[in-house]
């Protein structure tokens, strides 16, 4: 028995784990409790969740947590100060700006990119994959060949080409990353759909007169969500790195926005003597990417149906 089960009220636990739930609400809550119990057993996954919660907290309260302005600096008295000097916990950059404040405000840009890419790419991949897997035939062939074309190009190279064509900027960077991110989701959704489309459950829905559109949207897509959520969470680290790469090359968020990749680019000139200018944003990218990877691994184990009987 794990800690969660031991501390939960026995009556409530029996109600959640009942083999014969009396309502849909009870069944859903029971399923969520089982998923959370398996997730909480993975300490690394919980650590990843805490990192993500910390990122959300920092981004939400950046105005309160940041001790200085992220865009205004003191060139005369605070240029390239080392960590811990004159009230600057993580030091200052070449413009005399507080690195800690820029990292705190930069968390907002990181979440902006991650959330928008997920909101754009995941539904597109889910729609393409489920339609392709359920329809089959020539529709499947056409959609999968389009997917293969996008998969043939390295993600960063294709994103660079798109941003170069659209122009530098955070919005165009988000669009470029989203365009390069949906094909893997389509592949996963197609594989899941091909597994479900001939099941007794879908056959029964089809016999009841449901249209193909209704079957895909209301019955197949929900079955693909767990695998898609895991893949999206695992891809968050790659999205962050791609956004940082675009910012490093000057194609992402433009100065003076405190984007972590752009901060590394501005600090590479001082890497030997003033190492903290580039190292601090690099450490932020490392920690957040690690958090998303740990969270994704935990979700993959918790949502795996093969673990249900263990």
Short mmCIF file of C-alpha atoms in Angstrom, two decimals:
data_model
loop_
_atom_site.label_atom_id
_atom_site.label_comp_id
_atom_site.label_asym_id
_atom_site.label_seq_id
_atom_site.Cartn_x
_atom_site.Cartn_y
_atom_site.Cartn_z
CA UNK A 1 0.00 0.00 0.00
CA UNK A 2 1.48 3.37 -0.99
CA UNK A 3 1.38 6.58 1.06
CA UNK A 4 -1.63 7.99 -0.78
CA UNK A 5 -3.71 4.90 -0.10
CA UNK A 6 -2.65 4.81 3.55
CA UNK A 7 -3.60 8.43 4.26
CA UNK A 8 -6.87 8.40 2.32
CA UNK A 9 -10.08 7.76 4.21
CA UNK A 10 -10.75 3.98 3.93
CA UNK A 11 -14.42 4.46 3.08
CA UNK A 12 -13.60 6.99 0.36
CA UNK A 13 -10.87 4.74 -0.99
CA UNK A 14 -13.26 1.79 -1.22
CA UNK A 15 -15.77 4.03 -3.00
CA UNK A 16 -13.15 5.17 -5.51
CA UNK A 17 -11.83 1.65 -6.16
CA UNK A 18 -15.24 -0.03 -6.37
CA UNK A 19 -15.50 -2.72 -9.05
CA UNK A 20 -19.12 -1.69 -9.64
CA UNK A 21 -19.34 2.11 -9.76
CA UNK A 22 -22.85 3.47 -9.36
CA UNK A 23 -22.35 6.47 -11.66
CA UNK A 24 -20.09 7.84 -14.35
CA UNK A 25 -18.75 10.38 -11.88
CA UNK A 26 -17.67 7.63 -9.51
CA UNK A 27 -16.03 5.70 -12.34
CA UNK A 28 -14.13 8.76 -13.56
CA UNK A 29 -12.97 9.74 -10.08
CA UNK A 30 -11.86 6.18 -9.45
CA UNK A 31 -9.89 6.13 -12.67
CA UNK A 32 -8.24 9.46 -11.80
CA UNK A 33 -7.37 8.17 -8.35
CA UNK A 34 -5.71 5.06 -9.79
CA UNK A 35 -3.73 7.17 -12.27
CA UNK A 36 -2.61 9.57 -9.55
CA UNK A 37 -1.61 6.69 -7.25
CA UNK A 38 0.61 5.18 -9.93
CA UNK A 39 2.02 8.59 -10.81
CA UNK A 40 2.80 9.48 -7.17
CA UNK A 41 4.81 6.28 -6.73
CA UNK A 42 7.37 7.69 -9.20
CA UNK A 43 9.37 10.22 -7.20
CA UNK A 44 11.17 11.56 -10.25
CA UNK A 45 7.83 12.21 -11.94
CA UNK A 46 6.64 14.10 -8.86
CA UNK A 47 9.85 16.12 -8.97
CA UNK A 48 9.11 16.97 -12.60
CA UNK A 49 5.59 18.03 -11.64
CA UNK A 50 6.99 20.27 -8.89
CA UNK A 51 9.36 21.89 -11.38
CA UNK A 52 6.44 22.59 -13.71
CA UNK A 53 4.35 23.99 -10.84
CA UNK A 54 7.30 26.20 -9.88
CA UNK A 55 7.58 27.44 -13.46
CA UNK A 56 3.86 28.27 -13.52
CA UNK A 57 4.16 30.09 -10.18
CA UNK A 58 7.16 32.13 -11.29
CA UNK A 59 5.49 33.07 -14.57
CA UNK A 60 2.23 34.04 -12.87
CA UNK A 61 3.86 36.22 -10.22
CA UNK A 62 6.82 37.55 -12.21
CA UNK A 63 5.86 41.15 -11.43
CA UNK A 64 6.10 40.42 -7.72
CA UNK A 65 9.11 38.07 -7.70
CA UNK A 66 11.44 40.01 -10.03
CA UNK A 67 13.54 42.49 -8.02
CA UNK A 68 14.43 44.67 -11.02
CA UNK A 69 13.18 45.57 -14.47
CA UNK A 70 13.95 42.89 -17.09
CA UNK A 71 14.69 45.43 -19.85
CA UNK A 72 16.28 48.39 -18.07
CA UNK A 73 19.81 48.20 -16.72
CA UNK A 74 22.52 50.29 -15.10
CA UNK A 75 25.39 50.56 -17.56
CA UNK A 76 27.38 52.87 -15.30
CA UNK A 77 27.37 50.93 -12.05
CA UNK A 78 26.06 47.40 -12.65
CA UNK A 79 27.56 46.07 -15.87
CA UNK A 80 28.72 42.42 -15.83
CA UNK A 81 28.61 42.06 -12.06
CA UNK A 82 29.19 38.50 -10.78
CA UNK A 83 26.49 36.59 -8.87
CA UNK A 84 25.86 37.91 -5.38
CA UNK A 85 27.24 41.38 -6.06
CA UNK A 86 25.39 44.50 -4.87
CA UNK A 87 22.06 42.74 -4.50
CA UNK A 88 22.16 40.94 -7.87
CA UNK A 89 21.71 37.29 -6.89
CA UNK A 90 22.63 35.85 -10.32
CA UNK A 91 24.71 38.77 -11.55
CA UNK A 92 24.11 41.18 -14.42
CA UNK A 93 24.60 41.12 -18.18
CA UNK A 94 26.49 43.44 -20.54
CA UNK A 95 23.67 45.99 -20.38
CA UNK A 96 23.64 46.11 -16.59
CA UNK A 97 20.34 44.21 -16.36
CA UNK A 98 19.59 41.80 -13.54
CA UNK A 99 19.82 38.24 -14.88
CA UNK A 100 17.46 36.83 -12.25
CA UNK A 101 14.73 39.28 -13.23
CA UNK A 102 15.20 38.46 -16.90
CA UNK A 103 14.99 34.74 -16.18
CA UNK A 104 11.78 35.24 -14.19
CA UNK A 105 10.12 37.24 -16.94
CA UNK A 106 11.56 34.88 -19.56
CA UNK A 107 9.56 32.05 -17.99
CA UNK A 108 6.45 33.73 -19.38
CA UNK A 109 7.83 33.59 -22.91
CA UNK A 110 8.77 29.94 -22.43
CA UNK A 111 5.26 29.02 -21.29
CA UNK A 112 3.78 31.13 -24.09
CA UNK A 113 5.70 29.15 -26.69
CA UNK A 114 5.06 25.75 -25.11
CA UNK A 115 1.33 26.25 -24.59
CA UNK A 116 0.65 27.75 -28.02
CA UNK A 117 2.64 25.07 -29.84
CA UNK A 118 0.78 22.34 -27.94
CA UNK A 119 -2.60 23.99 -28.59
CA UNK A 120 -1.89 24.28 -32.31
CA UNK A 121 0.10 21.13 -33.11
CA UNK A 122 -1.62 18.50 -30.95
CA UNK A 123 -5.19 19.02 -32.27
CA UNK A 124 -3.94 19.15 -35.86
CA UNK A 125 -2.00 15.92 -35.44
CA UNK A 126 -4.91 14.26 -33.65
CA UNK A 127 -7.37 15.25 -36.38
CA UNK A 128 -5.11 14.17 -39.25
CA UNK A 129 -4.17 10.89 -37.59
CA UNK A 130 -7.69 9.82 -36.62
CA UNK A 131 -9.15 10.69 -40.03
CA UNK A 132 -6.33 8.86 -41.77
CA UNK A 133 -6.59 5.78 -39.58
CA UNK A 134 -10.38 5.51 -39.71
CA UNK A 135 -10.87 6.31 -43.41
CA UNK A 136 -8.02 4.22 -44.78
CA UNK A 137 -7.51 3.80 -48.51
CA UNK A 138 -6.57 6.79 -50.64
CA UNK A 139 -7.30 9.31 -47.86
CA UNK A 140 -4.91 7.48 -45.56
CA UNK A 141 -2.28 7.38 -48.30
CA UNK A 142 -2.51 11.09 -49.08
CA UNK A 143 -2.47 12.26 -45.45
CA UNK A 144 0.40 9.98 -44.49
CA UNK A 145 2.50 11.03 -47.47
CA UNK A 146 2.04 14.66 -46.44
CA UNK A 147 3.08 13.67 -42.94
CA UNK A 148 6.14 11.88 -44.31
CA UNK A 149 7.19 15.02 -46.19
CA UNK A 150 7.24 17.01 -42.96
CA UNK A 151 9.03 14.19 -41.12
CA UNK A 152 11.71 14.06 -43.82
CA UNK A 153 13.11 17.43 -42.73
CA UNK A 154 14.94 17.94 -39.42
CA UNK A 155 12.63 19.90 -37.15
CA UNK A 156 15.06 22.72 -36.41
CA UNK A 157 16.08 23.13 -40.06
CA UNK A 158 12.46 23.33 -41.19
CA UNK A 159 11.63 25.77 -38.38
CA UNK A 160 14.59 27.94 -39.41
CA UNK A 161 13.39 27.98 -43.01
CA UNK A 162 9.85 28.94 -42.01
CA UNK A 163 10.95 31.70 -39.65
CA UNK A 164 13.37 33.03 -42.26
CA UNK A 165 10.47 33.20 -44.71
CA UNK A 166 7.96 34.70 -42.25
CA UNK A 167 10.37 37.04 -40.49
CA UNK A 168 11.85 36.99 -36.98
CA UNK A 169 9.52 37.29 -34.00
CA UNK A 170 8.05 35.22 -31.20
CA UNK A 171 4.70 34.71 -32.99
CA UNK A 172 6.34 33.47 -36.18
CA UNK A 173 8.63 31.22 -34.13
CA UNK A 174 5.60 29.66 -32.43
CA UNK A 175 3.92 29.08 -35.80
CA UNK A 176 7.07 27.55 -37.28
CA UNK A 177 7.58 25.19 -34.33
CA UNK A 178 3.91 24.16 -34.43
CA UNK A 179 4.09 23.38 -38.16
CA UNK A 180 7.08 21.11 -37.56
CA UNK A 181 5.63 19.42 -34.43
CA UNK A 182 2.30 17.92 -35.56
CA UNK A 183 3.48 14.94 -37.72
CA UNK A 184 4.52 12.67 -34.80
CA UNK A 185 1.14 13.24 -33.18
CA UNK A 186 -0.58 12.28 -36.42
CA UNK A 187 1.41 9.04 -36.55
CA UNK A 188 0.49 8.14 -32.97
CA UNK A 189 -3.19 8.98 -33.49
CA UNK A 190 -3.30 6.92 -36.70
CA UNK A 191 -1.77 3.88 -35.00
CA UNK A 192 -4.22 4.14 -32.10
CA UNK A 193 -7.17 4.60 -34.48
CA UNK A 194 -6.26 1.54 -36.53
CA UNK A 195 -6.28 -0.45 -33.30
CA UNK A 196 -9.74 0.77 -32.27
CA UNK A 197 -11.62 1.10 -35.54
CA UNK A 198 -12.49 -2.60 -35.86
CA UNK A 199 -13.24 -3.14 -32.18
CA UNK A 200 -16.65 -4.32 -31.00
CA UNK A 201 -17.22 -0.98 -29.31
CA UNK A 202 -16.81 1.02 -32.53
CA UNK A 203 -18.81 -1.57 -34.50
CA UNK A 204 -21.69 -1.21 -32.06
CA UNK A 205 -21.61 2.57 -32.41
CA UNK A 206 -21.58 2.21 -36.18
CA UNK A 207 -24.58 -0.14 -36.10
CA UNK A 208 -26.49 2.42 -34.06
CA UNK A 209 -26.27 4.77 -37.04
CA UNK A 210 -23.48 7.11 -35.96
CA UNK A 211 -21.83 8.99 -38.81
CA UNK A 212 -18.09 8.65 -39.47
CA UNK A 213 -17.54 12.22 -38.26
CA UNK A 214 -19.33 11.46 -34.99
CA UNK A 215 -17.44 8.21 -34.51
CA UNK A 216 -14.09 9.93 -35.05
CA UNK A 217 -14.73 12.99 -32.89
CA UNK A 218 -16.74 11.50 -30.02
CA UNK A 219 -15.51 7.92 -29.79
CA UNK A 220 -12.06 7.51 -31.33
CA UNK A 221 -10.38 10.81 -30.45
CA UNK A 222 -10.98 10.39 -26.69
CA UNK A 223 -9.36 6.95 -26.85
CA UNK A 224 -6.22 8.50 -28.39
CA UNK A 225 -5.87 11.31 -25.86
CA UNK A 226 -3.81 9.47 -23.23
CA UNK A 227 -1.05 8.53 -25.69
CA UNK A 228 -1.15 12.00 -27.20
CA UNK A 229 -0.88 13.73 -23.82
CA UNK A 230 2.19 11.67 -22.94
CA UNK A 231 3.85 12.45 -26.28
CA UNK A 232 3.07 16.17 -26.01
CA UNK A 233 4.54 16.29 -22.50
CA UNK A 234 7.70 14.51 -23.62
CA UNK A 235 7.98 16.90 -26.60
CA UNK A 236 7.84 20.00 -24.39
CA UNK A 237 11.57 19.83 -23.76
CA UNK A 238 12.25 19.67 -27.50
CA UNK A 239 9.92 22.61 -28.08
CA UNK A 240 11.77 24.65 -25.47
CA UNK A 241 15.13 23.78 -27.03
CA UNK A 242 13.90 24.63 -30.52
CA UNK A 243 12.54 27.98 -29.33
CA UNK A 244 15.83 28.67 -27.55
CA UNK A 245 17.73 27.74 -30.70
CA UNK A 246 15.68 30.18 -32.77
CA UNK A 247 16.22 32.85 -30.13
CA UNK A 248 19.96 32.10 -30.06
CA UNK A 249 20.11 32.67 -33.83
CA UNK A 250 18.14 35.90 -33.57
CA UNK A 251 14.99 34.52 -35.21
CA UNK A 252 12.83 34.17 -32.11
CA UNK A 253 11.87 36.81 -29.56
CA UNK A 254 13.61 40.06 -30.39
CA UNK A 255 15.57 42.29 -27.97
CA UNK A 256 15.00 43.54 -25.37
CA UNK A 257 12.57 40.67 -24.59
CA UNK A 258 14.15 38.35 -21.98
CA UNK A 259 14.03 35.12 -24.00
CA UNK A 260 16.39 32.48 -22.61
CA UNK A 261 17.95 31.50 -25.93
CA UNK A 262 18.60 35.13 -26.84
CA UNK A 263 20.17 35.64 -23.41
CA UNK A 264 22.61 32.81 -24.11
CA UNK A 265 23.43 34.35 -27.48
CA UNK A 266 24.21 37.73 -25.91
CA UNK A 267 26.35 36.07 -23.24
CA UNK A 268 28.48 33.91 -25.52
CA UNK A 269 30.91 36.80 -26.02
CA UNK A 270 31.73 36.77 -22.31
CA UNK A 271 31.72 33.00 -21.74
CA UNK A 272 35.36 32.82 -20.61
CA UNK A 273 35.44 35.70 -18.12
CA UNK A 274 31.79 36.44 -17.27
CA UNK A 275 30.47 32.88 -17.52
CA UNK A 276 27.25 33.56 -15.59
CA UNK A 277 25.74 35.67 -18.38
CA UNK A 278 25.26 32.58 -20.57
CA UNK A 279 25.32 29.88 -17.88
CA UNK A 280 22.29 31.09 -15.92
CA UNK A 281 19.77 30.99 -18.81
CA UNK A 282 21.33 27.71 -19.92
CA UNK A 283 20.73 26.25 -16.46
CA UNK A 284 17.10 27.48 -16.58
CA UNK A 285 16.55 25.72 -19.91
CA UNK A 286 18.17 22.55 -18.53
CA UNK A 287 16.02 22.47 -15.37
CA UNK A 288 12.72 23.15 -17.16
CA UNK A 289 13.48 20.64 -19.93
CA UNK A 290 14.42 18.02 -17.33
CA UNK A 291 11.18 18.71 -15.47
CA UNK A 292 9.05 18.14 -18.57
CA UNK A 293 10.94 14.92 -19.39
CA UNK A 294 10.47 13.55 -15.88
CA UNK A 295 6.79 14.50 -15.94
CA UNK A 296 6.31 12.85 -19.33
CA UNK A 297 7.96 9.63 -18.17
CA UNK A 298 5.70 9.53 -15.13
CA UNK A 299 2.57 10.16 -17.17
CA UNK A 300 3.56 7.45 -19.63
CA UNK A 301 3.78 4.90 -16.82
CA UNK A 302 0.63 6.12 -15.07
CA UNK A 303 -1.52 6.17 -18.21
CA UNK A 304 -0.28 2.84 -19.55
CA UNK A 305 -3.29 0.48 -19.49
CA UNK A 306 -0.96 -2.48 -19.06
CA UNK A 307 -0.15 -1.16 -15.58
CA UNK A 308 -3.78 -1.30 -14.51
CA UNK A 309 -3.64 -4.85 -13.29
CA UNK A 310 -0.39 -4.48 -11.39
#
